[in-house]
Amino acid sequence: FVLADLPPGTYVVNVTPPAGHEHVAADQGDDTLDSDVDPATGKTAPITLISGDANVDTDAGLYLPATIGGTVWNDINASATEDAGEGGLAGVTVSLLDSGGATVATAVTDASGNYAFGDLAPGDYQVVVDEATLPAGSTGTTLNSPLDVTVASGETYVDGDFGYRIV
């Protein structure tokens, strides 16, 4: 956006995202390229212009929230593929970690073994199954946790599946 021919003074830019969008974190890098809008307020810090000034580096970054999900299932035949009759494992704790390894959220699988993490900023995550919450004697049959996942703005990733054979 460009506001031209403003008289000298101090200004605050207020950015209201379109429906479904959220602000990215402010001041995360090169000031000529990163967002300058505080996500909590939707406003910039005060910008003071003197006569003849031009400020073309005030930016606002927005994204659509992403979702990561999948299923933890009982891989009865140890085929590493969820086949008919192989039900989900309920009550398994799954954690979502950010790129620094910090836990962002935890979920417990539902009666069908499904879990989901929503309202996520785009980026790199790891999905980790808490194996202590699996039924006794469970052995992994698929590419098991941690699972690295990268989601883009608005993406829904639902292939975070984990098979375990209960022996």
PDB file of N, CA, C and O in Angstrom, residues 46-74:
ATOM      1  N   PRO A  46       4.318   4.186  15.911  1.00  0.00           N
ATOM      2  CA  PRO A  46       4.179   5.508  15.281  1.00  0.00           C
ATOM      3  C   PRO A  46       5.296   5.774  14.263  1.00  0.00           C
ATOM      4  O   PRO A  46       6.449   5.423  14.498  1.00  0.00           O
ATOM      5  N   ILE A  47       4.913   6.340  13.141  1.00  0.00           N
ATOM      6  CA  ILE A  47       5.838   6.691  12.058  1.00  0.00           C
ATOM      7  C   ILE A  47       5.800   8.202  11.913  1.00  0.00           C
ATOM      8  O   ILE A  47       4.743   8.777  11.636  1.00  0.00           O
ATOM      9  N   THR A  48       6.944   8.849  12.098  1.00  0.00           N
ATOM     10  CA  THR A  48       7.008  10.307  11.994  1.00  0.00           C
ATOM     11  C   THR A  48       7.598  10.695  10.648  1.00  0.00           C
ATOM     12  O   THR A  48       8.673  10.219  10.269  1.00  0.00           O
ATOM     13  N   LEU A  49       6.876  11.548   9.940  1.00  0.00           N
ATOM     14  CA  LEU A  49       7.327  12.052   8.642  1.00  0.00           C
ATOM     15  C   LEU A  49       7.577  13.547   8.746  1.00  0.00           C
ATOM     16  O   LEU A  49       6.773  14.282   9.334  1.00  0.00           O
ATOM     17  N   ILE A  50       8.701  13.962   8.168  1.00  0.00           N
ATOM     18  CA  ILE A  50       8.953  15.403   8.052  1.00  0.00           C
ATOM     19  C   ILE A  50       8.745  15.783   6.595  1.00  0.00           C
ATOM     20  O   ILE A  50       8.588  14.914   5.741  1.00  0.00           O
ATOM     21  N   SER A  51       8.753  17.042   6.323  1.00  0.00           N
ATOM     22  CA  SER A  51       8.499  17.526   4.973  1.00  0.00           C
ATOM     23  C   SER A  51       9.447  16.847   3.975  1.00  0.00           C
ATOM     24  O   SER A  51      10.650  16.796   4.188  1.00  0.00           O
ATOM     25  N   GLY A  52       8.884  16.286   2.923  1.00  0.00           N
ATOM     26  CA  GLY A  52       9.664  15.640   1.878  1.00  0.00           C
ATOM     27  C   GLY A  52       9.983  14.171   2.135  1.00  0.00           C
ATOM     28  O   GLY A  52      10.551  13.507   1.277  1.00  0.00           O
ATOM     29  N   ASP A  53       9.636  13.653   3.320  1.00  0.00           N
ATOM     30  CA  ASP A  53       9.896  12.251   3.646  1.00  0.00           C
ATOM     31  C   ASP A  53       9.023  11.307   2.824  1.00  0.00           C
ATOM     32  O   ASP A  53       7.903  11.652   2.445  1.00  0.00           O
ATOM     33  N   ALA A  54       9.578  10.116   2.597  1.00  0.00           N
ATOM     34  CA  ALA A  54       8.818   9.022   1.997  1.00  0.00           C
ATOM     35  C   ALA A  54       9.186   7.765   2.767  1.00  0.00           C
ATOM     36  O   ALA A  54      10.357   7.441   2.910  1.00  0.00           O
ATOM     37  N   ASN A  55       8.198   7.071   3.291  1.00  0.00           N
ATOM     38  CA  ASN A  55       8.432   5.817   3.990  1.00  0.00           C
ATOM     39  C   ASN A  55       7.804   4.715   3.155  1.00  0.00           C
ATOM     40  O   ASN A  55       6.587   4.603   3.079  1.00  0.00           O
ATOM     41  N   VAL A  56       8.660   3.904   2.526  1.00  0.00           N
ATOM     42  CA  VAL A  56       8.166   2.822   1.671  1.00  0.00           C
ATOM     43  C   VAL A  56       8.502   1.448   2.255  1.00  0.00           C
ATOM     44  O   VAL A  56       8.392   0.440   1.576  1.00  0.00           O
ATOM     45  N   ASP A  57       8.925   1.434   3.514  1.00  0.00           N
ATOM     46  CA  ASP A  57       9.334   0.177   4.147  1.00  0.00           C
ATOM     47  C   ASP A  57       8.369  -0.302   5.228  1.00  0.00           C
ATOM     48  O   ASP A  57       8.717  -1.175   6.025  1.00  0.00           O
ATOM     49  N   THR A  58       7.186   0.240   5.289  1.00  0.00           N
ATOM     50  CA  THR A  58       6.201  -0.212   6.263  1.00  0.00           C
ATOM     51  C   THR A  58       5.380  -1.315   5.604  1.00  0.00           C
ATOM     52  O   THR A  58       4.630  -1.070   4.664  1.00  0.00           O
ATOM     53  N   ASP A  59       5.581  -2.536   6.108  1.00  0.00           N
ATOM     54  CA  ASP A  59       4.977  -3.709   5.487  1.00  0.00           C
ATOM     55  C   ASP A  59       4.055  -4.437   6.465  1.00  0.00           C
ATOM     56  O   ASP A  59       4.222  -4.346   7.676  1.00  0.00           O
ATOM     57  N   ALA A  60       3.117  -5.176   5.895  1.00  0.00           N
ATOM     58  CA  ALA A  60       2.204  -5.996   6.698  1.00  0.00           C
ATOM     59  C   ALA A  60       2.149  -7.384   6.078  1.00  0.00           C
ATOM     60  O   ALA A  60       1.750  -7.542   4.929  1.00  0.00           O
ATOM     61  N   GLY A  61       2.561  -8.403   6.862  1.00  0.00           N
ATOM     62  CA  GLY A  61       2.519  -9.783   6.392  1.00  0.00           C
ATOM     63  C   GLY A  61       1.296 -10.496   6.947  1.00  0.00           C
ATOM     64  O   GLY A  61       0.994 -10.389   8.131  1.00  0.00           O
ATOM     65  N   LEU A  62       0.602 -11.223   6.081  1.00  0.00           N
ATOM     66  CA  LEU A  62      -0.600 -11.960   6.479  1.00  0.00           C
ATOM     67  C   LEU A  62      -0.491 -13.401   5.990  1.00  0.00           C
ATOM     68  O   LEU A  62       0.204 -13.684   5.016  1.00  0.00           O
ATOM     69  N   TYR A  63      -1.175 -14.293   6.676  1.00  0.00           N
ATOM     70  CA  TYR A  63      -1.219 -15.682   6.241  1.00  0.00           C
ATOM     71  C   TYR A  63      -2.574 -16.283   6.580  1.00  0.00           C
ATOM     72  O   TYR A  63      -3.304 -15.769   7.417  1.00  0.00           O
ATOM     73  N   LEU A  64      -2.875 -17.395   5.912  1.00  0.00           N
ATOM     74  CA  LEU A  64      -4.038 -18.215   6.257  1.00  0.00           C
ATOM     75  C   LEU A  64      -3.537 -19.328   7.173  1.00  0.00           C
ATOM     76  O   LEU A  64      -2.528 -19.970   6.879  1.00  0.00           O
ATOM     77  N   PRO A  65      -4.199 -19.585   8.293  1.00  0.00           N
ATOM     78  CA  PRO A  65      -3.754 -20.650   9.186  1.00  0.00           C
ATOM     79  C   PRO A  65      -3.725 -22.012   8.493  1.00  0.00           C
ATOM     80  O   PRO A  65      -4.530 -22.300   7.612  1.00  0.00           O
ATOM     81  N   ALA A  66      -2.766 -22.831   8.918  1.00  0.00           N
ATOM     82  CA  ALA A  66      -2.593 -24.169   8.375  1.00  0.00           C
ATOM     83  C   ALA A  66      -3.043 -25.211   9.409  1.00  0.00           C
ATOM     84  O   ALA A  66      -3.249 -24.882  10.578  1.00  0.00           O
ATOM     85  N   THR A  67      -3.193 -26.455   8.952  1.00  0.00           N
ATOM     86  CA  THR A  67      -3.593 -27.564   9.816  1.00  0.00           C
ATOM     87  C   THR A  67      -2.704 -28.770   9.528  1.00  0.00           C
ATOM     88  O   THR A  67      -2.379 -29.033   8.363  1.00  0.00           O
ATOM     89  N   ILE A  68      -2.334 -29.480  10.600  1.00  0.00           N
ATOM     90  CA  ILE A  68      -1.604 -30.745  10.478  1.00  0.00           C
ATOM     91  C   ILE A  68      -2.404 -31.798  11.226  1.00  0.00           C
ATOM     92  O   ILE A  68      -2.824 -31.569  12.361  1.00  0.00           O
ATOM     93  N   GLY A  69      -2.608 -32.950  10.580  1.00  0.00           N
ATOM     94  CA  GLY A  69      -3.345 -34.019  11.229  1.00  0.00           C
ATOM     95  C   GLY A  69      -3.024 -35.368  10.636  1.00  0.00           C
ATOM     96  O   GLY A  69      -2.240 -35.479   9.692  1.00  0.00           O
ATOM     97  N   GLY A  70      -3.621 -36.390  11.212  1.00  0.00           N
ATOM     98  CA  GLY A  70      -3.411 -37.741  10.721  1.00  0.00           C
ATOM     99  C   GLY A  70      -4.097 -38.752  11.612  1.00  0.00           C
ATOM    100  O   GLY A  70      -4.976 -38.419  12.404  1.00  0.00           O
ATOM    101  N   THR A  71      -3.638 -39.982  11.485  1.00  0.00           N
ATOM    102  CA  THR A  71      -4.239 -41.100  12.211  1.00  0.00           C
ATOM    103  C   THR A  71      -3.144 -41.979  12.809  1.00  0.00           C
ATOM    104  O   THR A  71      -2.123 -42.227  12.171  1.00  0.00           O
ATOM    105  N   VAL A  72      -3.391 -42.448  14.022  1.00  0.00           N
ATOM    106  CA  VAL A  72      -2.560 -43.483  14.633  1.00  0.00           C
ATOM    107  C   VAL A  72      -3.430 -44.739  14.623  1.00  0.00           C
ATOM    108  O   VAL A  72      -4.529 -44.732  15.163  1.00  0.00           O
ATOM    109  N   TRP A  73      -2.948 -45.805  13.931  1.00  0.00           N
ATOM    110  CA  TRP A  73      -3.807 -46.966  13.772  1.00  0.00           C
ATOM    111  C   TRP A  73      -3.102 -48.264  14.148  1.00  0.00           C
ATOM    112  O   TRP A  73      -1.876 -48.328  14.218  1.00  0.00           O
ATOM    113  N   ASN A  74      -3.914 -49.296  14.358  1.00  0.00           N
ATOM    114  CA  ASN A  74      -3.441 -50.637  14.690  1.00  0.00           C
ATOM    115  C   ASN A  74      -3.155 -51.372  13.381  1.00  0.00           C
ATOM    116  O   ASN A  74      -4.070 -51.830  12.708  1.00  0.00           O
TER     117      ASN A  74
END
